[in-house]
XYZ file of C-alpha atoms in Angstrom:
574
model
C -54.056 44.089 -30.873
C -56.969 41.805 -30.422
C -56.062 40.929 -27.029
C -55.659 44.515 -26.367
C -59.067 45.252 -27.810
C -60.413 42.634 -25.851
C -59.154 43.818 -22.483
C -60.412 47.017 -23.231
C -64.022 45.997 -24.232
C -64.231 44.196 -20.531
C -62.956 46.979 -18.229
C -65.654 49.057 -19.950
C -68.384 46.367 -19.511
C -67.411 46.780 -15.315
C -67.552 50.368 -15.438
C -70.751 51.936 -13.750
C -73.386 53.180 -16.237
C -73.604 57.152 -16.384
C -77.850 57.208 -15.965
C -77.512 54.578 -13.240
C -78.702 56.085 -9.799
C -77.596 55.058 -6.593
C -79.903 51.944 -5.890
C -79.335 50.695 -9.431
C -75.584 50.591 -8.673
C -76.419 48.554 -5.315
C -78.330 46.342 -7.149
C -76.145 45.873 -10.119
C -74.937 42.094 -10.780
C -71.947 43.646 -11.597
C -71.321 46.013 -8.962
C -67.646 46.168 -7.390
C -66.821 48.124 -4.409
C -64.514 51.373 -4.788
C -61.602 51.169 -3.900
C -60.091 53.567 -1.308
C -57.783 54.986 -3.950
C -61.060 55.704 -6.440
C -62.007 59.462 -7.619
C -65.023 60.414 -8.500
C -65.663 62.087 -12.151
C -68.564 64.206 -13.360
C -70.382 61.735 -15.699
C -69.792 64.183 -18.383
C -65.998 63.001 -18.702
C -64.383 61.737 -22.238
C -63.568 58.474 -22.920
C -60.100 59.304 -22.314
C -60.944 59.793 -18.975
C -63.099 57.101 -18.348
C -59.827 55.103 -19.248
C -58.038 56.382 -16.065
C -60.862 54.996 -13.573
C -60.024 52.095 -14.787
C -58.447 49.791 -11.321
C -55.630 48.324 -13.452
C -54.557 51.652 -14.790
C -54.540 52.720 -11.483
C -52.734 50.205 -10.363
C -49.810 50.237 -12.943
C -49.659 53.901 -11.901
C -49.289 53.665 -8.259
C -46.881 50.537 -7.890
C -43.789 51.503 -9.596
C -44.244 54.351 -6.845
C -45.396 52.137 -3.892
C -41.986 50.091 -4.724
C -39.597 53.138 -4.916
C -40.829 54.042 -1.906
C -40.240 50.500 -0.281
C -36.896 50.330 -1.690
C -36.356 54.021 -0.031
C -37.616 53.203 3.178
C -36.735 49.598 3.863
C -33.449 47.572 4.226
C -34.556 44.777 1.791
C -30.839 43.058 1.972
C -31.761 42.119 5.562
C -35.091 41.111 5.307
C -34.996 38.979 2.346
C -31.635 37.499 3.665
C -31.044 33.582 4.233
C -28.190 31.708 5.755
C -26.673 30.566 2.217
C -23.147 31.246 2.645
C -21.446 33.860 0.179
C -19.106 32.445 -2.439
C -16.004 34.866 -2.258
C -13.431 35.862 -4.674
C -10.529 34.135 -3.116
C -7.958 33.934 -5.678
C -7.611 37.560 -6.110
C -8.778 41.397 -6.864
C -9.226 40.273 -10.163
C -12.897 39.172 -11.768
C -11.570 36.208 -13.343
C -9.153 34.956 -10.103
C -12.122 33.290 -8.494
C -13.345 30.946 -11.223
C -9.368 30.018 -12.183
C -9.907 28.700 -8.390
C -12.531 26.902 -8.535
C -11.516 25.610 -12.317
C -8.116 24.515 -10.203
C -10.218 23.103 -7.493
C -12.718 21.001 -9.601
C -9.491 19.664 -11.709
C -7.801 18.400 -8.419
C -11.105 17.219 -7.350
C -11.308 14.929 -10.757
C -8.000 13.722 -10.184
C -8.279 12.562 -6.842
C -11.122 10.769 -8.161
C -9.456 8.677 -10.861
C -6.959 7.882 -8.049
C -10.104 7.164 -5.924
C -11.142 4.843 -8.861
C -8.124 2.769 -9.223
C -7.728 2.112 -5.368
C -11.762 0.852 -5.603
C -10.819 -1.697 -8.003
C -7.323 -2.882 -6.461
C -10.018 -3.364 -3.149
C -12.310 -5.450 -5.850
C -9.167 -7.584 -6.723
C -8.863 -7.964 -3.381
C -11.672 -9.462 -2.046
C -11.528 -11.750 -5.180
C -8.276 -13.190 -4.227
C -9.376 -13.430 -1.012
C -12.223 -15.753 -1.858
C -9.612 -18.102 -4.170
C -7.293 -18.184 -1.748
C -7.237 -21.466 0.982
C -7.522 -19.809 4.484
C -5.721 -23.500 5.645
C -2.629 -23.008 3.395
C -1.242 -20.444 6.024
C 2.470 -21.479 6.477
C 1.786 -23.509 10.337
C 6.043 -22.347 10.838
C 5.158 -18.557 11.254
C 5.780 -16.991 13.785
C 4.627 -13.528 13.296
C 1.853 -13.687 15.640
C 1.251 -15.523 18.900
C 0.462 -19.482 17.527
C -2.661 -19.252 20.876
C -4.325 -16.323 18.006
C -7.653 -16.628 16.942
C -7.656 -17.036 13.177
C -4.307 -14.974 12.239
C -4.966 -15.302 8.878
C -8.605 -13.944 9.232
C -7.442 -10.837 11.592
C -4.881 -9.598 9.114
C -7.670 -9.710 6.245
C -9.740 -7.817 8.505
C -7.404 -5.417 9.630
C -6.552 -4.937 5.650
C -10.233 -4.498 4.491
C -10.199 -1.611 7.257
C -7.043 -0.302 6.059
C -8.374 0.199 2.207
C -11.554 1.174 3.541
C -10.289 3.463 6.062
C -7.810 5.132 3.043
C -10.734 5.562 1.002
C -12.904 7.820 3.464
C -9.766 9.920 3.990
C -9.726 9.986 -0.148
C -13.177 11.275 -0.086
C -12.370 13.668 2.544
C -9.559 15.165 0.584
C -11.918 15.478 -2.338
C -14.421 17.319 -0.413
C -11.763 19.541 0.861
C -10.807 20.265 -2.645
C -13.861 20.804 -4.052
C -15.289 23.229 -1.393
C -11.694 25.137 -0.893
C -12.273 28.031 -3.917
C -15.668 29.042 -1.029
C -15.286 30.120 2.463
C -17.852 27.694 3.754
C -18.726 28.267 7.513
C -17.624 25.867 9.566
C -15.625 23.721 6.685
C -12.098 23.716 7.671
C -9.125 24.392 5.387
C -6.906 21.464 2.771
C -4.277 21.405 5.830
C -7.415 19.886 8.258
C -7.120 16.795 9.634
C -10.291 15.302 7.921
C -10.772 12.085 9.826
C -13.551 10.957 11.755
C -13.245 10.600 15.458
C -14.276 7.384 15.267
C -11.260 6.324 13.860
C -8.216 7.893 16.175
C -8.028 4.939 17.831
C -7.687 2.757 15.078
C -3.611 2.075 14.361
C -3.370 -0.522 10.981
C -0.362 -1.731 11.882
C -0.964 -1.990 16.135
C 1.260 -4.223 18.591
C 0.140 -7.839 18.557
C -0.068 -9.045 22.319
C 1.920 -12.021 22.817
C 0.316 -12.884 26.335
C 3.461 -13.278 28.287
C 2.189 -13.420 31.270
C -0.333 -16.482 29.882
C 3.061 -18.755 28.526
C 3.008 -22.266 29.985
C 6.851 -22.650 31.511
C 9.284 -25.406 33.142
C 11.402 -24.664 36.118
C 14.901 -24.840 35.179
C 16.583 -26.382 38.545
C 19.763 -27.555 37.297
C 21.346 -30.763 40.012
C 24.839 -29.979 40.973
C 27.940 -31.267 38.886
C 25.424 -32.728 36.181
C 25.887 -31.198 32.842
C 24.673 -31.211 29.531
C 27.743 -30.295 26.500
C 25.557 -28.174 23.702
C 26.550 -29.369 20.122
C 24.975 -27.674 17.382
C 26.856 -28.278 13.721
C 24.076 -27.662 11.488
C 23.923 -24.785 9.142
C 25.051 -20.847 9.985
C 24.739 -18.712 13.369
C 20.953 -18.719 13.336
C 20.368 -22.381 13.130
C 23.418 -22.521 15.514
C 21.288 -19.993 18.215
C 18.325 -22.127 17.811
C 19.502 -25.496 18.014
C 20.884 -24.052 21.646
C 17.632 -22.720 22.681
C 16.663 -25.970 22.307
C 18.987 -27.518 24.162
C 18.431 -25.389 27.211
C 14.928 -26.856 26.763
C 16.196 -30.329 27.252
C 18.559 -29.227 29.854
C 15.885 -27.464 31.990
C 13.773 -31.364 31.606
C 16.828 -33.210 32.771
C 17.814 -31.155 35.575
C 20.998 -29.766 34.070
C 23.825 -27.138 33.697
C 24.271 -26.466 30.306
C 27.861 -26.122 28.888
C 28.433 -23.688 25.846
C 30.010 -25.326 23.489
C 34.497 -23.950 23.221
C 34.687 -21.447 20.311
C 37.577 -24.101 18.803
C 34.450 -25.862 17.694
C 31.599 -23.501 17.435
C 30.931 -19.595 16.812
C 32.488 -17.635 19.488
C 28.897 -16.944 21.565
C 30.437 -14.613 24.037
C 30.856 -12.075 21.465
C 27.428 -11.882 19.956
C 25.188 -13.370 23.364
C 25.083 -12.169 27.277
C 25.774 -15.925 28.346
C 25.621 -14.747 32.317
C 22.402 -12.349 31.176
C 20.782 -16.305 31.300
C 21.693 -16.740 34.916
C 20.385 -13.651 35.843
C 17.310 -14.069 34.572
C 16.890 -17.592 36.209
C 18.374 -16.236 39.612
C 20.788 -19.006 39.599
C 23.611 -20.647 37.634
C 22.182 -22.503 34.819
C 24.842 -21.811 32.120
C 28.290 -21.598 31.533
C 31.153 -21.357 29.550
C 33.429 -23.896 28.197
C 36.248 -22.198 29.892
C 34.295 -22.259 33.058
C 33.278 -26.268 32.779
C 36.900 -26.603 31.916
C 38.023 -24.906 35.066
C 35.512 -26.941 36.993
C 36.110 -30.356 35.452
C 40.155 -29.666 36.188
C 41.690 -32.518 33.845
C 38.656 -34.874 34.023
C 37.337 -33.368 30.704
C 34.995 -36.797 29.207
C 31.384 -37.183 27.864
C 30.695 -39.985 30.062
C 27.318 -40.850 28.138
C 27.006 -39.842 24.150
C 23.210 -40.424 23.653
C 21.947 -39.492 20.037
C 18.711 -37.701 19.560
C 18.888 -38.047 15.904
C 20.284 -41.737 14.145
C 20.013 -40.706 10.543
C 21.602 -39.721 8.221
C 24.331 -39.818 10.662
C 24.522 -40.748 14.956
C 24.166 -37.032 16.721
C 24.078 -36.075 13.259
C 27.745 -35.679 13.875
C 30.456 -36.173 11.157
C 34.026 -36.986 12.046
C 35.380 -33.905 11.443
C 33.749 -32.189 14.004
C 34.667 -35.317 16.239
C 37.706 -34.354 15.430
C 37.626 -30.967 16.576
C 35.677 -31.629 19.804
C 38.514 -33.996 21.070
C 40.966 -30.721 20.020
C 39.032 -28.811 22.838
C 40.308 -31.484 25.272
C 37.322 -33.586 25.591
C 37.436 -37.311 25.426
C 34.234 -38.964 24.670
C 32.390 -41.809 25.333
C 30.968 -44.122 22.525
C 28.133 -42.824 20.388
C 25.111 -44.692 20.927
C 21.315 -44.200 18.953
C 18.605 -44.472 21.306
C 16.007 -44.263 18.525
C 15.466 -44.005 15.118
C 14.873 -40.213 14.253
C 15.885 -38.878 10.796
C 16.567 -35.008 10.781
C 14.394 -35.073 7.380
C 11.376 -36.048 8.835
C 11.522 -35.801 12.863
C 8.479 -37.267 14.741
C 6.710 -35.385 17.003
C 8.016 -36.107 21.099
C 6.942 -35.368 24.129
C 8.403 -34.217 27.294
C 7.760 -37.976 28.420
C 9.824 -39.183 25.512
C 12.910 -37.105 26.980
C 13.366 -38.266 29.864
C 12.495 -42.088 29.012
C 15.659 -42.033 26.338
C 17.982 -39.461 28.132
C 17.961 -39.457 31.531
C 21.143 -40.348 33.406
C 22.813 -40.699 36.805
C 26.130 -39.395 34.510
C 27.885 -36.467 35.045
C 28.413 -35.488 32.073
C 25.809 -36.190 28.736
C 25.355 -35.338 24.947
C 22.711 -35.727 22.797
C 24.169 -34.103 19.410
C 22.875 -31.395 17.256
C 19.093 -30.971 17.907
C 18.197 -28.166 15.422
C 15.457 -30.101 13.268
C 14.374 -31.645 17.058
C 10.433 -31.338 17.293
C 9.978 -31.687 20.935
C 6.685 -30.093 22.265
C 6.917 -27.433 19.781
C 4.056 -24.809 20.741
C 5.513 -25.193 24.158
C 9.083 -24.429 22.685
C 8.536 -22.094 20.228
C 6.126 -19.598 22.334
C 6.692 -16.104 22.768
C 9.634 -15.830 25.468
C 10.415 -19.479 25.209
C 9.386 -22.372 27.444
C 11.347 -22.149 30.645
C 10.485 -19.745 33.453
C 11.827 -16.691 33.986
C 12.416 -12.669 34.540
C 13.397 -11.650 31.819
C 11.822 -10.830 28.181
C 14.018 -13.854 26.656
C 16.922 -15.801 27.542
C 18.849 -15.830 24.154
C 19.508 -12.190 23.335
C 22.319 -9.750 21.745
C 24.843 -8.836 23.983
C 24.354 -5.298 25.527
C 27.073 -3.553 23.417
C 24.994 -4.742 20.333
C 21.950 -3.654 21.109
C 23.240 -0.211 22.539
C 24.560 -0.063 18.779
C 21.423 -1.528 17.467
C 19.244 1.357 19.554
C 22.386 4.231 18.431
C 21.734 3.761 15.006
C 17.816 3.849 14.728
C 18.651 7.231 16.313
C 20.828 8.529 13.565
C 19.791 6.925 10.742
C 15.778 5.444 10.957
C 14.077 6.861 13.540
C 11.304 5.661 15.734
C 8.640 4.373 12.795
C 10.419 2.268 10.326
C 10.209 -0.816 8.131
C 12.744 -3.933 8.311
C 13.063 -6.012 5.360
C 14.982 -9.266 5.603
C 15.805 -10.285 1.431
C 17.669 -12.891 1.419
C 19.301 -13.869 -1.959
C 22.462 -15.468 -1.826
C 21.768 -19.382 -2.480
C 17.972 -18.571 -2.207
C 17.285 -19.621 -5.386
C 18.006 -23.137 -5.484
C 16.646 -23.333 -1.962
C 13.441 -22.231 -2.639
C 12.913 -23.559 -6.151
C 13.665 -27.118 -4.401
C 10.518 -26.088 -2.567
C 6.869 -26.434 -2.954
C 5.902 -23.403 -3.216
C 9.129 -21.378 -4.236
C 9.649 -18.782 -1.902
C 12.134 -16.865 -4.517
C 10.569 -13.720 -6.409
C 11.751 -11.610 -9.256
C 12.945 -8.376 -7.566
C 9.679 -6.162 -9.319
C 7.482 -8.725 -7.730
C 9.236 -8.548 -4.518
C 8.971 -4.710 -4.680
C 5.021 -4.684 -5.574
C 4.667 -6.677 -2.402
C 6.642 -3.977 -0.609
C 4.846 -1.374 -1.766
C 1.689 -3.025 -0.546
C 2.903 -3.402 2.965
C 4.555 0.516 2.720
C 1.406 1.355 1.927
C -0.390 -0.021 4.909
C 1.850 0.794 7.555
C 2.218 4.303 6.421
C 5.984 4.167 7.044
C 8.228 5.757 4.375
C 11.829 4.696 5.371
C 13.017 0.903 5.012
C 16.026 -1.034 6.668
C 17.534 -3.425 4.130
C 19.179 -6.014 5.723
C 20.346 -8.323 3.031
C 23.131 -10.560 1.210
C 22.078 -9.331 -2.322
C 24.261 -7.716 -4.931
C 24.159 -4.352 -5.566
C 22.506 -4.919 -9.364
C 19.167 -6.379 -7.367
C 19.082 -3.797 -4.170
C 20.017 -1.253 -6.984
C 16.884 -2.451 -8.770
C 14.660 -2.721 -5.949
C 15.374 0.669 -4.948
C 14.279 2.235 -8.081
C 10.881 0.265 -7.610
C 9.971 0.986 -3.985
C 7.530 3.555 -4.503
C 5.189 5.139 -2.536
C 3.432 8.772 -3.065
C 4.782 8.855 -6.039
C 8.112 9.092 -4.283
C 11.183 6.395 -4.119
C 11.432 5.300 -0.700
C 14.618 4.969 1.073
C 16.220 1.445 1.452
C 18.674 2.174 4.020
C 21.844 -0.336 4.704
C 24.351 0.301 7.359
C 26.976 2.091 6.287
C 31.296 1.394 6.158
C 32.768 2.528 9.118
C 33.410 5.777 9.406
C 35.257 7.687 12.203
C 32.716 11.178 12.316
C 30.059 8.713 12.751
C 30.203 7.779 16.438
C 26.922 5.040 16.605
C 28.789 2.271 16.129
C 32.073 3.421 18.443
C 31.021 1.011 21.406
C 32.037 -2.226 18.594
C 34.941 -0.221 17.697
C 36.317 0.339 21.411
C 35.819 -3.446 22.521
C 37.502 -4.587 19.709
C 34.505 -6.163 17.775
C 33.838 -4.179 14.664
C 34.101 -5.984 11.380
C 32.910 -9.248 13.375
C 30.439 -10.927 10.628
C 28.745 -12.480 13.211
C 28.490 -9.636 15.251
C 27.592 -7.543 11.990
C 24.788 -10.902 11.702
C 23.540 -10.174 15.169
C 23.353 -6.377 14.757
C 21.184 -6.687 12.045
C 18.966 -8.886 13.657
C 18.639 -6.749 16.901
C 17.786 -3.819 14.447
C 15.167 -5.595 12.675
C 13.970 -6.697 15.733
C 13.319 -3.594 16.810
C 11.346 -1.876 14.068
C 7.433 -0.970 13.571
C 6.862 -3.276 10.830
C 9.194 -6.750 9.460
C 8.869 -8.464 6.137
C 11.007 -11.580 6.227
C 12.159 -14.480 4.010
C 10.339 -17.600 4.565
C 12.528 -20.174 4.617
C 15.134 -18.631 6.159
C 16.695 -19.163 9.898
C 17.870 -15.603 10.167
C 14.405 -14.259 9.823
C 12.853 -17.024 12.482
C 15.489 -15.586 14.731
C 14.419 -12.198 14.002
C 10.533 -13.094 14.865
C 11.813 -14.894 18.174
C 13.671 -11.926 19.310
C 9.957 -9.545 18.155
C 7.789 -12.125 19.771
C 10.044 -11.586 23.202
C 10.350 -7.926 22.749
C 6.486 -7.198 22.067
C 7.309 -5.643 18.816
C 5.067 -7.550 16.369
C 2.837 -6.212 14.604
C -0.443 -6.763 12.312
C 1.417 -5.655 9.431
C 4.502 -8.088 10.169
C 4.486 -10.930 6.876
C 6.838 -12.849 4.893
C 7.859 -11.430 1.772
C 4.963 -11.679 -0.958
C 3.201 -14.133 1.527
C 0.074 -16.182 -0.219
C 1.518 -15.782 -3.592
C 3.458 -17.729 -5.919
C 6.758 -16.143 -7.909
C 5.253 -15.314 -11.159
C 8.282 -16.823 -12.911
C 9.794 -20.450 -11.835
C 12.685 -21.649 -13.597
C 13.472 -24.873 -14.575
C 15.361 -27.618 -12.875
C 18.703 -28.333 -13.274
């Protein structure tokens, strides 16, 4: 009421005096012009009135009416609009169907976070393993990428950090997406929108490595006429058996000779598994051939005029006399076996090309060196992509055509284009590895973590399992390959089966149920997917990565299994 009174007593102070002329209101101090809505009063009014020529009064008269007329007259909705965009019911007729949206949306959102969270700090743990870990302690036997790389080791840490990085702007993406998806935003595209950055389309994780073909360093294989050299490979199973003769076609291309396949009475049966004349081809000449063939040549004048040994310990040719035995059952007689140095198969020395032909070149017609598996004989020159001797084709050493038709038949029915090969090799692992330093033997939910990890990258949910395990570890493994929350398939190849027609070319030529053909099929498969994981240590998988590295199929994301770590559990010695 004070302030009220107050008010009051001022309007009246700037009211104009009733004896005031004309000239006194001029000159008044306190004068205020009139304003063009003012009415003039006889001076004679009440106070009452006096009240009403007051300019406030006035003015709360005449606004509420100034503003109805506005409102009347004007289209205020468009002239006070803005470019805010309108948040819509979307979830329904109902009032309450748009915030259960956006109460949906936010929830998501929160989640996707957490799981945003978690994948941060697996990238911390990273990077801090990273640092610990010895960029020198790479494994100088793989073979997953080209050995003329720049810094392997550093590339596929690179490529990783993208990876994680590139899987956590996608995460935020999604969260974006899911926050925004209860408004229709202008120009913000729906949850089913592909939310990556152009920058990025380019970018494949798990991308061919280029192996340089063209840029191999080769030897012309020019084999003399009637001068041979008899292949003998005893050491270990099929795989060391297909090495040991890529070898020797190394030394036969050096000392200008034919090189004879060893007789299936002594060695695997090669014509079932290999393309022995698919070698000639590729050379444009005859470089190879078959016992039978040398047999047919040689007529009854079957000897090994010269038996020169590559290796002396633990045994000459690293020959025992079994197989002596069995390669004088093939008709052979052979000459005496002689030691030209001292080379242990347990720790080889390092040779040269020069070395060769000092200790093994011969005017005979017929020579042997022995098994040369554990042979180190210019070994970047050997073991580059597509081999050492020069050629046409991808590789010399491949399946046989009716095995990789197979190979190529079931991908089709079974995998599809983008798949996973795993190589676990169990059977007598264990003792093998744990005799190394480091173990290369892991506990089946380690094993699977490190799956997961490379599953993960390569973004490829189906898995070939090509493995000697028993059924209680794949069984186990199965249940722990995970990925999107969902188990991922560990596919095997199946028992025949005659409504299943990818494997009928084996079954026409008479070679299903072959182990070694079953061996080489497996290999030709794995061979051919996106992404291998393989079992260091193991023969079978450096086969594998020799048959990639001709074929162009490695990739980034290639590894051995749980390769840089240690098995979290060792047991003891015997």
């Amino acid at each position: 009421m004070m302030e009220r009174e107050s008010e009051e007593e001022n309007d009246r102070e700037s009211l104009i005096p009733q004896n005031a002329g004309s000239n006194d209101v001029v000159k008044s101090p306190n004068q205020r012009h009139r304003s063009a809505l003012q009415i003039d009063f006889d001076t004679g009014l009440s106070g009452a009135s006096r009240i009403l020529n007051n300019k406030r009064y006035l003015l709360a008269i005449f606004l509420p009416v100034l503003i109805l007329i506005l409102y009347l007259t004007i289209d205020l909705k468009k002239l006070f609009q803005t470019h805010i965009p309108a948040i819509k019911d979307l979830g329904g007729s109902g009032s309450g169907s748009g915030s259960n949206r956006m109460r949906e949306s936010e929830l998501q959102a929160l989640y996707l976070l957490k799981q945003q969270e978690f994948e941060l700090f697996k990238m911390w743990n990273y990077t801090a393993l990273l640092n610990k870990s010895d960029l020198n302690s790479v494994d100088n036997s793989s073979n997953f990428v080209n050995s003329s790389s720049v810094n392997h080791t550093g590339v596929l840490q690179l490529e990783d950090l993208k990876s994680r990085v590139f899987s956590q702007i996608s995460m935020n993406k999604r969260i974006q997406g899911v926050l925004l998806s209860s408004h229709e935003i202008e120009g913000f595209g729906g949850l089913d929108e592909n939310y990556t950055d152009a920058s990025f389309t380019s970018w494949n994780r798990c991308g061919k490595v280029d192996q340089r073909l063209s840029e191999r360093r080769t030897i012309e294989w020019k084999p003399r006429s009637n001068k041979y050299l008899l292949a003998i490979c005893v050491s270990g199973q099929m795989s060391n058996h297909l090495i040991c003769l890529e070898k020797h076609m190394f030394f036969a291309a050096v000392l200008n000779r034919v090189l004879v396949i060893p007789s299936a009475k002594v060695d695997y049966e090669f014509n079932r598994v290999l393309d022995i004349e698919h070698i000639n081809k590729c050379l444009g000449r005859k470089v190879v051939v078959t016992f039978e063939e040398f047999a047919e040549i040689m007529k009854k004048n079957l000897n090994v005029d010269k038996f020169m040994c590559y290796f002396s310990l633990p045994q000459p040719c690293f020959v025992d006399d079994e197989h002596v035995k069995k390669l004088k059952g093939s008709g052979l007689s052979l000459s005496k076996i002689e030691t030209v140095w001292k080379e242990d198969v347990k720790k080889p020395s390092q040779r040269t090309v020069k070395d060769v032909l000092a200790k093994f070149s011969s005017d005979d017609d017929v020579i042997a060196i022995g098994d040369v598996f554990f042979a180190d004989v210019e070994r970047d020159w050997v073991m580059q992509p597509g081999g050492p001797i020069a050629h046409e084709c991808k590789t010399l050493i491949e399946p046989s055509r009716l095995i990789l038709l197979t190979a190529q038949r079931f991908i089709q029915t079974f995998l599809g284009k983008d798949f996973i090969a795993l190589h676990f090799r169990r059977h007598g692992f264990l003792k093998f590895c744990n005799a190394k330093q480091p173990s290369c033997f892991y506990p089946v939910p380690q094993a699977a973590e490190c799956i997961n990890r490379v599953v993960e990258r390569s973004n490829t949910p189906v898995i070939y399992l090509s493995t000697d395990a028993a059924e209680s570890e794949t069984g186990l493994l199965q249940s722990l390959v995970i990925w999107n929350g969902k188990t991922v398939p560990l596919v095997q190849r199946p028992t025949r089966n005659s409504a299943e027609k990818w494997d009928a070319l084996l079954y026409r030529h008479g070679l299903q149920g072959d182990s070694q053909v079953d061996a080489m099929l497996d290999k030709t498969i794995c061979a051919l997917s996106s992404v291998f994981i393989g079992s260091s240590g193991s023969t079978f998988t450096e086969d594998i990565l020799r048959l990639r590295k001709a074929w162009e199929s490695v990739s980034l994301c290639d590894e051995y299994l749980c390769q840089g770590e240690l098995p979290n559990f060792i047991a003891e010695d015997e």
